[in-house]
Short mmCIF file of C-alpha atoms in Angstrom, two decimals:
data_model
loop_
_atom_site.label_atom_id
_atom_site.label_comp_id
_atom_site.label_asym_id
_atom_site.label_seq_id
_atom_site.Cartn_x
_atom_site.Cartn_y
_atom_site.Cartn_z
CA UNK X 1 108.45 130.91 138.97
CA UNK X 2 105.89 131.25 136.27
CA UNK X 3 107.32 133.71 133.53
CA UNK X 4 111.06 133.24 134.71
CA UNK X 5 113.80 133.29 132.09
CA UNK X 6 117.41 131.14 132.72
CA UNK X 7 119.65 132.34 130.53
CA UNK X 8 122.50 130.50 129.57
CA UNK X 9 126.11 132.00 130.50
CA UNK X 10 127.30 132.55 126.45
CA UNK X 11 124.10 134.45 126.11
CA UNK X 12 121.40 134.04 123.03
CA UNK X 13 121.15 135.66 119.90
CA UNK X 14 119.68 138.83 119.66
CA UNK X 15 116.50 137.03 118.13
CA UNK X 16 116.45 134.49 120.57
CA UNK X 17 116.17 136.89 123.63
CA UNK X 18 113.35 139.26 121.79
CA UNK X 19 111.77 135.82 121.55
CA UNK X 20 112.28 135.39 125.29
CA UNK X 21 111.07 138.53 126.36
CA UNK X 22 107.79 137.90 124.18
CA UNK X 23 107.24 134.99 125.94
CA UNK X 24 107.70 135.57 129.36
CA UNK X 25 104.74 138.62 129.78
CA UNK X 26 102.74 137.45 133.30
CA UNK X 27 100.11 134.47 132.87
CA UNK X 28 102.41 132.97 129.61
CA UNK X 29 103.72 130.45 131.26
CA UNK X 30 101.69 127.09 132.39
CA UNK X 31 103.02 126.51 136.39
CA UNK X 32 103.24 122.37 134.72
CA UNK X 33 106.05 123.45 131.88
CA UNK X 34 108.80 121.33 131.73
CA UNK X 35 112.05 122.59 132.85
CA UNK X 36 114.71 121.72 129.97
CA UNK X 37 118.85 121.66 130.75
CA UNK X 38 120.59 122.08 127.17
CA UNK X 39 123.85 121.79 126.29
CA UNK X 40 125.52 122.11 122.45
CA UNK X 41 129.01 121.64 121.58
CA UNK X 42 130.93 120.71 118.26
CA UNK X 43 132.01 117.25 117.84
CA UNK X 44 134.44 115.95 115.20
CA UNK X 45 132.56 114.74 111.96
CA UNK X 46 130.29 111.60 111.67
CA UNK X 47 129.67 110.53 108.72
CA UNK X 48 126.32 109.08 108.97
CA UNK X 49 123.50 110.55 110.38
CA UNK X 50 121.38 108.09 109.93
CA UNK X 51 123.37 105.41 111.66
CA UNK X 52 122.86 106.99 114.81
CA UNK X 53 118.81 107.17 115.32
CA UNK X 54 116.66 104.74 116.77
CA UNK X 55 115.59 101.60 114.27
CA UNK X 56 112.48 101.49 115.31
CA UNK X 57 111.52 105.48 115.66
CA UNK X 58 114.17 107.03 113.96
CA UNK X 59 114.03 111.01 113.90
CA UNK X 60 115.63 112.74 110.99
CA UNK X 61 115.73 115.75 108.88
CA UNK X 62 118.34 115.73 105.87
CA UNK X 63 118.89 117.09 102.74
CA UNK X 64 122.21 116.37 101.07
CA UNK X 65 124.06 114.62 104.01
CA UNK X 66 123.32 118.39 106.84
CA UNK X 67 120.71 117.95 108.90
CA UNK X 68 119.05 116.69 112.46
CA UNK X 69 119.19 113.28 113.81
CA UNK X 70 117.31 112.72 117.17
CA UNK X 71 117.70 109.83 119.74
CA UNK X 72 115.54 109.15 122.21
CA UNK X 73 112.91 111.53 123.66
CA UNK X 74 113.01 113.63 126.46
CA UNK X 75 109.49 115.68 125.91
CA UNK X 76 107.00 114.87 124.19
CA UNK X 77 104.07 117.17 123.15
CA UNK X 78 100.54 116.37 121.13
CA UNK X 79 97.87 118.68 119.20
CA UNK X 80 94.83 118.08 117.84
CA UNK X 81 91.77 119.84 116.60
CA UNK X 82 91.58 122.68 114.40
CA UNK X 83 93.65 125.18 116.82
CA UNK X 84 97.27 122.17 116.60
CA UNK X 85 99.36 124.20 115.27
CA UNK X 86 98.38 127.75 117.40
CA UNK X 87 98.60 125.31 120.51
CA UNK X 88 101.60 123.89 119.44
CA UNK X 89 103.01 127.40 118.61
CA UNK X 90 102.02 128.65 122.37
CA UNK X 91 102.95 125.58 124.01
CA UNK X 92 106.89 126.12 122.72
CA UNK X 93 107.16 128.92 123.60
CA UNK X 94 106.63 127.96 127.10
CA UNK X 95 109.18 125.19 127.02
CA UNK X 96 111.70 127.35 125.06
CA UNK X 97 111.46 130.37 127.67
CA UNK X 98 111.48 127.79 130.68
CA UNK X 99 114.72 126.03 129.49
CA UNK X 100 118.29 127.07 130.17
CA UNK X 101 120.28 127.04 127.12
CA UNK X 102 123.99 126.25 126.60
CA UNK X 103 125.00 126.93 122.79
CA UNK X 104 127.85 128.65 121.91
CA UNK X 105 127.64 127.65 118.30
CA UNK X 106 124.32 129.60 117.52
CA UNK X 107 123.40 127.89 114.80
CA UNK X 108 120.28 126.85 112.75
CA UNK X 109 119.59 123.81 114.31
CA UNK X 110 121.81 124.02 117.52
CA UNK X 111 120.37 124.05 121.21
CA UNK X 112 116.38 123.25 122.16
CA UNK X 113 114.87 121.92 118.83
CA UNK X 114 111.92 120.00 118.22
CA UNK X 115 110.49 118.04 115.33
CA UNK X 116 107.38 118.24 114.29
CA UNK X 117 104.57 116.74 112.23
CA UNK X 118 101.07 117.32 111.95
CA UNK X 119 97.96 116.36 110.38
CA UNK X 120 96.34 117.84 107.01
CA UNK X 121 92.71 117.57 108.17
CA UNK X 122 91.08 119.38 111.26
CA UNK X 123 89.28 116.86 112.54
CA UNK X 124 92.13 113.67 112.21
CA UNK X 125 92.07 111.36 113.96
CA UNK X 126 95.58 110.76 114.31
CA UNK X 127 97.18 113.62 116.67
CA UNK X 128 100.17 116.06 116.01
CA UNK X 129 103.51 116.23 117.31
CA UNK X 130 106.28 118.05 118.79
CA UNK X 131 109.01 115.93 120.18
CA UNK X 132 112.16 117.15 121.71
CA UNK X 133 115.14 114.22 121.43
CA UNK X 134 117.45 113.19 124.27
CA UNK X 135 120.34 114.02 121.82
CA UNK X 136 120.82 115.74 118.69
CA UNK X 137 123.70 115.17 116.45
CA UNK X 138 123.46 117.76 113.38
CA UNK X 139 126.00 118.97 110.53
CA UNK X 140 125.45 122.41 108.54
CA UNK X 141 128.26 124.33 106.78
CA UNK X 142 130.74 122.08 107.89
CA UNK X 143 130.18 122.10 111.35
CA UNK X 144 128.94 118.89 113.63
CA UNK X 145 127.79 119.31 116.83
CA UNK X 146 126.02 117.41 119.69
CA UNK X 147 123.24 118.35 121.56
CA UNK X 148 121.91 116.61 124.83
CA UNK X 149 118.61 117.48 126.35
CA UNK X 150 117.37 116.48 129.88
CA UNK X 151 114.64 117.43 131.96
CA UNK X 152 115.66 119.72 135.32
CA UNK X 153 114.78 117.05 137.58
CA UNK X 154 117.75 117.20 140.30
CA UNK X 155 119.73 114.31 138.38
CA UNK X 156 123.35 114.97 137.04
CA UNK X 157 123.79 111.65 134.84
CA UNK X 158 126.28 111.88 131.77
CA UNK X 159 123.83 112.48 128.67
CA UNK X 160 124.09 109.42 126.60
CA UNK X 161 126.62 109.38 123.59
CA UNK X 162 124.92 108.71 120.70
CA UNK X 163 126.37 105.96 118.67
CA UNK X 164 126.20 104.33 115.20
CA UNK X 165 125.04 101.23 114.46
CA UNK X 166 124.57 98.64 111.55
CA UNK X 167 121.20 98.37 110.11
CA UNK X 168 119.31 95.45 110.36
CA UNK X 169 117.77 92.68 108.23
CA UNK X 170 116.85 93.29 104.74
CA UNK X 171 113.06 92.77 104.26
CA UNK X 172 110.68 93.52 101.63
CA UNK X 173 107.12 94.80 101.26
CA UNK X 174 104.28 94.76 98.57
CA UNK X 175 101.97 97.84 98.79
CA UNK X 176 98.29 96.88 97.31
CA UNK X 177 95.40 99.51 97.30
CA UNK X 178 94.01 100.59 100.35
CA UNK X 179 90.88 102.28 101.14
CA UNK X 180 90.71 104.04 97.59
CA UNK X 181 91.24 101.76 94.66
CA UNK X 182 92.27 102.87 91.47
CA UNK X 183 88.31 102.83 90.03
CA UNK X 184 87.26 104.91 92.74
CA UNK X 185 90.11 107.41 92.73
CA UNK X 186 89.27 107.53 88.97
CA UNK X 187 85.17 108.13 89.65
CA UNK X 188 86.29 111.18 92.20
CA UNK X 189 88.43 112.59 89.87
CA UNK X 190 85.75 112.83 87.44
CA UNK X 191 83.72 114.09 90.13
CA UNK X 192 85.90 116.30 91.11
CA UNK X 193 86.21 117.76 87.38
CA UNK X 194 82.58 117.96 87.43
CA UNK X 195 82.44 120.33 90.34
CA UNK X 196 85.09 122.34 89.43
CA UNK X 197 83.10 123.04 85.83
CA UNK X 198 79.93 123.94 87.64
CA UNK X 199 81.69 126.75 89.10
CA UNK X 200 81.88 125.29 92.50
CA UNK X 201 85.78 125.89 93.17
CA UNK X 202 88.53 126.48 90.63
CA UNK X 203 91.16 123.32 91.43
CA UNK X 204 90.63 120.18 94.50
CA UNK X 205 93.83 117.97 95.17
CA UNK X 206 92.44 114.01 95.80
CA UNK X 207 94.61 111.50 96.52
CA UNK X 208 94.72 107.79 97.22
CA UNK X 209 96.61 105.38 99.43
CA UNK X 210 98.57 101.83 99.34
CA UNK X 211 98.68 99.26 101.96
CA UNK X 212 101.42 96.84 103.34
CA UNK X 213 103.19 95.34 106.24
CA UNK X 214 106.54 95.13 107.58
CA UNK X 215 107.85 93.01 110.41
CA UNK X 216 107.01 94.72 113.81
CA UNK X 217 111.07 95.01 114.13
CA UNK X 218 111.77 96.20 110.90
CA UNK X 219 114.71 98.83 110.56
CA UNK X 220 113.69 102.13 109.19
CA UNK X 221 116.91 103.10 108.94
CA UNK X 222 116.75 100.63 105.46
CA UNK X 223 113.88 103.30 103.96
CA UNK X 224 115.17 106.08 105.28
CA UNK X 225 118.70 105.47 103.61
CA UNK X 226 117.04 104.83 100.39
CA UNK X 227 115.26 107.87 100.51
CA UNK X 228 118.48 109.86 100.97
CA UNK X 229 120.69 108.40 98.73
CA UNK X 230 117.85 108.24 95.80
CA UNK X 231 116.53 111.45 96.61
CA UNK X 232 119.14 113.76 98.28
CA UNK X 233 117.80 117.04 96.86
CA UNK X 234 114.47 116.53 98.66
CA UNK X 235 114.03 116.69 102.75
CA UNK X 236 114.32 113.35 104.03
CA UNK X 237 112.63 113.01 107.40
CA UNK X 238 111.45 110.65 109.70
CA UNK X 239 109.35 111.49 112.55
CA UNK X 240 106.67 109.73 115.05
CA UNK X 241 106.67 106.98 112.04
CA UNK X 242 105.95 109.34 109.61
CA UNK X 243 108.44 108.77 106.59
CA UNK X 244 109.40 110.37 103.42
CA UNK X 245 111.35 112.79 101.28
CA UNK X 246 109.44 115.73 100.29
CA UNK X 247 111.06 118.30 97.06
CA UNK X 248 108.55 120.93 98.38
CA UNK X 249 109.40 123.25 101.38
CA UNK X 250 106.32 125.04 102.88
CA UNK X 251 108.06 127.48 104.74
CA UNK X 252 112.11 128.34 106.45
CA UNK X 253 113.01 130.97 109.11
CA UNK X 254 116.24 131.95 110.01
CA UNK X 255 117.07 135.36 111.33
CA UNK X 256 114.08 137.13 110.06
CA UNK X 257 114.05 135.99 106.61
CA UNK X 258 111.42 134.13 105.08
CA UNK X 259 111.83 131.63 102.54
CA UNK X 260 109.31 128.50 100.71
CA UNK X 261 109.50 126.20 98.07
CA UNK X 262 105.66 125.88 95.74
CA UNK X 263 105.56 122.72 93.57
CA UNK X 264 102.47 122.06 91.61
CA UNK X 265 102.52 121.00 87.74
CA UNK X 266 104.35 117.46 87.53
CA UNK X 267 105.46 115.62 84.35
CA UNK X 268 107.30 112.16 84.23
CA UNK X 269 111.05 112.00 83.26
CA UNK X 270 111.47 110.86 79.61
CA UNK X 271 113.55 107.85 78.86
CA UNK X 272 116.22 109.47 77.12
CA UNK X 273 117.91 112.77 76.86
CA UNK X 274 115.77 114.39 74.42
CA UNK X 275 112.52 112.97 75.41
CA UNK X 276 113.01 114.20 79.31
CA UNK X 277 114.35 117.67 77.41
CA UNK X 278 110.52 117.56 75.49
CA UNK X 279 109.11 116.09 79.02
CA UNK X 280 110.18 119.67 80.52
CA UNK X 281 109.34 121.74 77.56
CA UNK X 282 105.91 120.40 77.23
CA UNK X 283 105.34 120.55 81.57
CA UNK X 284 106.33 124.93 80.82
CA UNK X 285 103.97 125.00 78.06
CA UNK X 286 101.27 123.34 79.28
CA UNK X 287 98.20 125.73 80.50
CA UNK X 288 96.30 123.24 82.59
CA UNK X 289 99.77 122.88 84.82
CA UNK X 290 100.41 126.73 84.62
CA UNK X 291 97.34 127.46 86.01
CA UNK X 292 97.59 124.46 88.79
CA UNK X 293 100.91 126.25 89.39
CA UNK X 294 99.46 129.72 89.89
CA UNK X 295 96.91 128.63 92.38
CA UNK X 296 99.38 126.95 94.32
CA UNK X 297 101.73 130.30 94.33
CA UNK X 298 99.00 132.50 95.33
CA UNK X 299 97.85 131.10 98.33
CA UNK X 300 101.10 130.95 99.69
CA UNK X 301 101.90 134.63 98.74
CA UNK X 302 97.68 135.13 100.08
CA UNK X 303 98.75 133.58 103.74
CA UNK X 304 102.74 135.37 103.85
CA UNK X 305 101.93 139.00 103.08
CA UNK X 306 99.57 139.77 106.72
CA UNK X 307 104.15 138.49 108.43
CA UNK X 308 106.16 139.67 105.14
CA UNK X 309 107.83 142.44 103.48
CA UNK X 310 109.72 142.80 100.12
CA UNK X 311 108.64 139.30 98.80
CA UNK X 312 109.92 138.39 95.87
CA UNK X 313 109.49 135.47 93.43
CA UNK X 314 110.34 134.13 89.80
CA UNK X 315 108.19 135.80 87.02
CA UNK X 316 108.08 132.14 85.54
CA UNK X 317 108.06 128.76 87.76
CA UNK X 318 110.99 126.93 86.49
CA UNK X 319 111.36 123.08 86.27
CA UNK X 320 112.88 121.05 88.95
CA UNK X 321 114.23 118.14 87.88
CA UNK X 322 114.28 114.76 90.64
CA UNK X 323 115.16 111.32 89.64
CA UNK X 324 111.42 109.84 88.60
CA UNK X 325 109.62 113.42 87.84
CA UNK X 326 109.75 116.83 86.60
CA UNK X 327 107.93 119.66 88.49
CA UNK X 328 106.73 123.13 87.86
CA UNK X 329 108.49 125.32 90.85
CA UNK X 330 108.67 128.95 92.45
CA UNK X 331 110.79 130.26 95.18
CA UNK X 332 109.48 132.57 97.41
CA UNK X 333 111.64 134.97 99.62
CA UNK X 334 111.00 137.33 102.02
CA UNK X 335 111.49 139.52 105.18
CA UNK X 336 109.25 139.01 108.72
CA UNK X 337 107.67 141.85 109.82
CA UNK X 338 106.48 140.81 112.89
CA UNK X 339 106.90 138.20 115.90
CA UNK X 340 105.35 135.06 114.12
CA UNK X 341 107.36 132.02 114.53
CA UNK X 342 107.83 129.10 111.84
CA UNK X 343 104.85 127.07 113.73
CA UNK X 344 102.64 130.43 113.71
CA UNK X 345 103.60 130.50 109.55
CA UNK X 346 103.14 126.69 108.88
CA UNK X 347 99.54 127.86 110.55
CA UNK X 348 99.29 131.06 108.34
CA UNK X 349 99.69 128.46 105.12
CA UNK X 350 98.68 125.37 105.68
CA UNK X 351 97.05 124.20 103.92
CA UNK X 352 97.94 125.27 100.37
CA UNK X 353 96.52 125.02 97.24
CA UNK X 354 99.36 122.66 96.33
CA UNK X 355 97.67 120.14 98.84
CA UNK X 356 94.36 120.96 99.47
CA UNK X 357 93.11 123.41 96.22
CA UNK X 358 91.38 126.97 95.45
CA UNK X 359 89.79 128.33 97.30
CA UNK X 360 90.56 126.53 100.03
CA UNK X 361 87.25 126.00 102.25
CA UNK X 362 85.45 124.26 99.16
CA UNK X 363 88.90 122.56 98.40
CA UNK X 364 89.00 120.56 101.82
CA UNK X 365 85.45 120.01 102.13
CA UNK X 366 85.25 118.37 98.70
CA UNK X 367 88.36 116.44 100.04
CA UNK X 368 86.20 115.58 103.19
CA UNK X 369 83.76 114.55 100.64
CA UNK X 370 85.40 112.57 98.47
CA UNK X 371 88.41 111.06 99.63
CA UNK X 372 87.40 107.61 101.85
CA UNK X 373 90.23 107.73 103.90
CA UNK X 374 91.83 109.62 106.60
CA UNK X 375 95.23 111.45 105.52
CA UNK X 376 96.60 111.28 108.54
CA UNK X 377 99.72 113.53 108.94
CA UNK X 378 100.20 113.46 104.97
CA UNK X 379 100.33 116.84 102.82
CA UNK X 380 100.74 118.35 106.51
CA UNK X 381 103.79 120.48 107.94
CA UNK X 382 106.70 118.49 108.92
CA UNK X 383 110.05 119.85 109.90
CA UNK X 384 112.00 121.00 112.73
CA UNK X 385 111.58 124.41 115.46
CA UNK X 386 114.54 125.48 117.28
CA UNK X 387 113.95 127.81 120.73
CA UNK X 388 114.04 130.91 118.80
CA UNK X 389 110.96 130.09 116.92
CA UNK X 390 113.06 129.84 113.36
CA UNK X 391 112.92 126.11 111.44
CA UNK X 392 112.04 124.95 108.52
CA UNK X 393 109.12 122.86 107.18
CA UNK X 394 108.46 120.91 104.15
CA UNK X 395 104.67 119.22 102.99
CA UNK X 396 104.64 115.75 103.76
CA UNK X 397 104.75 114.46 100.66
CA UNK X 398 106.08 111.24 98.87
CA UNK X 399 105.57 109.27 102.31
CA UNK X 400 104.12 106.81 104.39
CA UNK X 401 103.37 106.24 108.36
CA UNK X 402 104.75 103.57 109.79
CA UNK X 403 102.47 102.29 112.91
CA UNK X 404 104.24 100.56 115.92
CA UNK X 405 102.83 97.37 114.42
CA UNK X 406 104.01 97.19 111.27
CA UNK X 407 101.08 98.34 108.94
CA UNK X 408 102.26 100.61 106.24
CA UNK X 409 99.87 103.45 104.69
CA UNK X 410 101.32 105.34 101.41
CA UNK X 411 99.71 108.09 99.93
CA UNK X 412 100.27 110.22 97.11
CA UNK X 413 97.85 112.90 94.85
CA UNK X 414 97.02 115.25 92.22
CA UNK X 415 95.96 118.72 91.68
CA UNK X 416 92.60 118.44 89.55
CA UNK X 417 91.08 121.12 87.53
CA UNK X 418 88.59 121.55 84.71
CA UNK X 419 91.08 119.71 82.60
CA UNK X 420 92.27 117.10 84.40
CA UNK X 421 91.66 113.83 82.98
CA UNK X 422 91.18 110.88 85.73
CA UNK X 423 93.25 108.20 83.55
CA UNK X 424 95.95 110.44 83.39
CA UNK X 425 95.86 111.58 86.84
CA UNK X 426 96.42 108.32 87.79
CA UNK X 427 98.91 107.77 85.95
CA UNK X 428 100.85 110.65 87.88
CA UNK X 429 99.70 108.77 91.56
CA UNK X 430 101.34 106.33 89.91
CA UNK X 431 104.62 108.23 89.40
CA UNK X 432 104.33 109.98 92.60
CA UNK X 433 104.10 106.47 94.68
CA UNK X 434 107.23 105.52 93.08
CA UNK X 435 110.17 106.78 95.84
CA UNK X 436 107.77 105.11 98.88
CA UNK X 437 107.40 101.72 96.96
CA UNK X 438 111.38 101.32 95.73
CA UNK X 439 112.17 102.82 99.52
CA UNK X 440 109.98 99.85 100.84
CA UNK X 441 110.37 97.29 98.06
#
């Protein structure tokens, strides 16, 4: 019955069933919703999560070794237009109040999850995703559990037990220039700067892409694991091809608190102890990156205040130190205020000046303008939703999509403003590409 709620006999937490009851007013609920049957339960401790998802679509979120793997697929949900993430945001909340729920652990991450990844432009023409695994085998605090999904169609098979395998071949790919070589993302930098001096917006982010191919039967598992290992302080994630490992998180929810990640400012590491000391010192000091910085801050501040309360950040962005780059960051904490979920925030920011500019209209339609390419789900939201509405997001950044073929696309960017210089912003593309092409290379 449309607007029916199954609850699950250990009950929900006490967010989960407000989220229920929001959910389930008369008319919510599309009479074509799937039905869901989840069940979580601990499981002794695997050590690799990435051994376990598919080598051909594997689904992970991981940072440090605790995170999601997903096998298989058992619903499958796509967005487009400029209302994906709103429609996204409606449509799970339909699947999350029709499913019945089994989780005693009540954790982030345990029971109905989803991951997620969606595209930077409105008008893209690659779609947006939810997908909700088969099985879910995730690790946080010390605790592993194991999550099978099915759809409530009368059958009782055993959900599959995930298991690890080896990865496959080694194999090796060159990315060249794509669509935007390095002259031309030079000439629309200096375009860009032009703009920005004539008073037409205050900072644009353009970026450019690589090209390659990998055998149609390539493991990801290879990139992924490379990723992880090289990068373990960043998310990690695979999803619907899309693969990466971003440092910047755009937004997390858990139990009413708010929290997000802003990058923006980026200097390369310097060969030796004192020059990446210098390297930081000089990124701090640096006006043209402490003003990038500030635009980047304010617009997420700008979209969180309308679902916030007491939000606090750092007086002064601090510098964030990963293996090939330093960046300029700020943590951002808060409190919800009201019902919006983690899709209905990744909404509320997206996109940010970190990724598109300031202010943000002229930003994209300068990127519309300039950049010849298609981003694609790149410098869009990409995370994880559980059935309470709480996750947590990062920007797609440092990645590439992998198409069922085999064609590679990498892209990477820069914030430009009235001092940007286009040699040297290439020179940070440059820097930025580096984690896709050793992950692939």
């Amino acid at each position: 019955m449309p607007g029916s709620i199954r609850q699950s006999p250990c009950g929900w937490s006490s967010r989960t069933e407000a989220y229920a009851e929001r959910v389930t007013q008369p008319g919510t609920l599309s009479s074509t919703v799937q039905h869901l049957i989840v069940e979580t339960h601990q499981v002794d401790d695997i050590r690799s999560l990435i051994a376990l998802v598919d080598p051909l679509a594997p689904l992970l979120w991981l940072r440090k070794g605790c995170g999601l793997a997903g096998i298989g697929e058992a619903l499958r949900l796509e967005f487009s237009g400029p209302n994906r993430m709103q429609d996204a945001a409606a449509a799970w909340r339909e699947v999350a109040a029709a499913a019945t729920v089994h989780d005693a652990l009540r954790m982030p991450g345990t029971g109905l999850v989803a991951f997620g990844t969606f595209t930077f432009a409105d008008q893209s023409d690659q779609s947006s995703v939810l997908i909700v695994p088969q099985a879910v085998i995730g690790r946080r605090d010390g605790v592993t559990w194991l999550t099978s999904i099915r759809l409530d169609d009368g059958r009782t098979d055993a959900p599959r037990q995930p298991t690890a395998t080896a990865l496959g071949p080694e194999y090796r790919v060159t990315l060249t220039p794509g669509v935007e070589t390095a002259a031309g993302f030079q000439a629309h930098v200096a375009e860009a700067v032009g703009r920005i001096l004539e008073g037409d917006l205050s900072k644009v982010v353009l970026s450019r892409d690589l090209a390659g191919h990998i055998p149609a039967d390539a493991d990801l598992r290879r990139v992924v694991s490379d990723l992880a290992l090289g990068y373990p302080d960043c998310w990690t994630f695979a999803v619907d091809g899309l693969i990466g490992s971003s440092p910047e998180t755009l937004v997390g929810v858990q139990d009413g608190s708010v929290t997000a990640r802003v990058l923006a400012g980026t200097a390369s590491r310097g060969a030796d102890a004192e020059s990446d000391q210098q390297a930081a010192v000089n990124l701090v000091t640096s006006s043209k990156d402490q003003d990038e910085h500030q635009f980047a801050v304010q617009s997420v501040l700008s979209s969180l205040r309308p679902h916030t309360s007491h939000v606090l950040t750092s007086e002064m962005p601090f510098t964030l130190k990963l293996p090939n780059l330093w960046h300029l960051a700020t943590d951002i904490e808060g409190t919800l205020t009201d019902d919006a979920t983690s899709l209905d925030l990744i909404d509320a920011l997206h996109p940010t000046a970190a990724v598109a500019g300031s202010p943000t209209p002229a930003a994209v339609a300068l990127i519309a303008e300039l950049e010849p390419f298609d981003r694609g789900r790149y410098a869009g939201p990409v995370g994880w939703v559980g059935a309470d509405g709480d996750g947590e997001w990062a920007i797609a950044l440092r990645c590439a999509q992998v198409e069922p073929g085999g064609d590679v696309t990498a892209y990477a960017g820069g914030g430009i403003v009235g001092e940007s210089v286009p040699e040297k912003e290439l020179t940070e593309t440059r820097m930025k590409f580096r984690p896709i092409i050793d992950a692939f290379g």
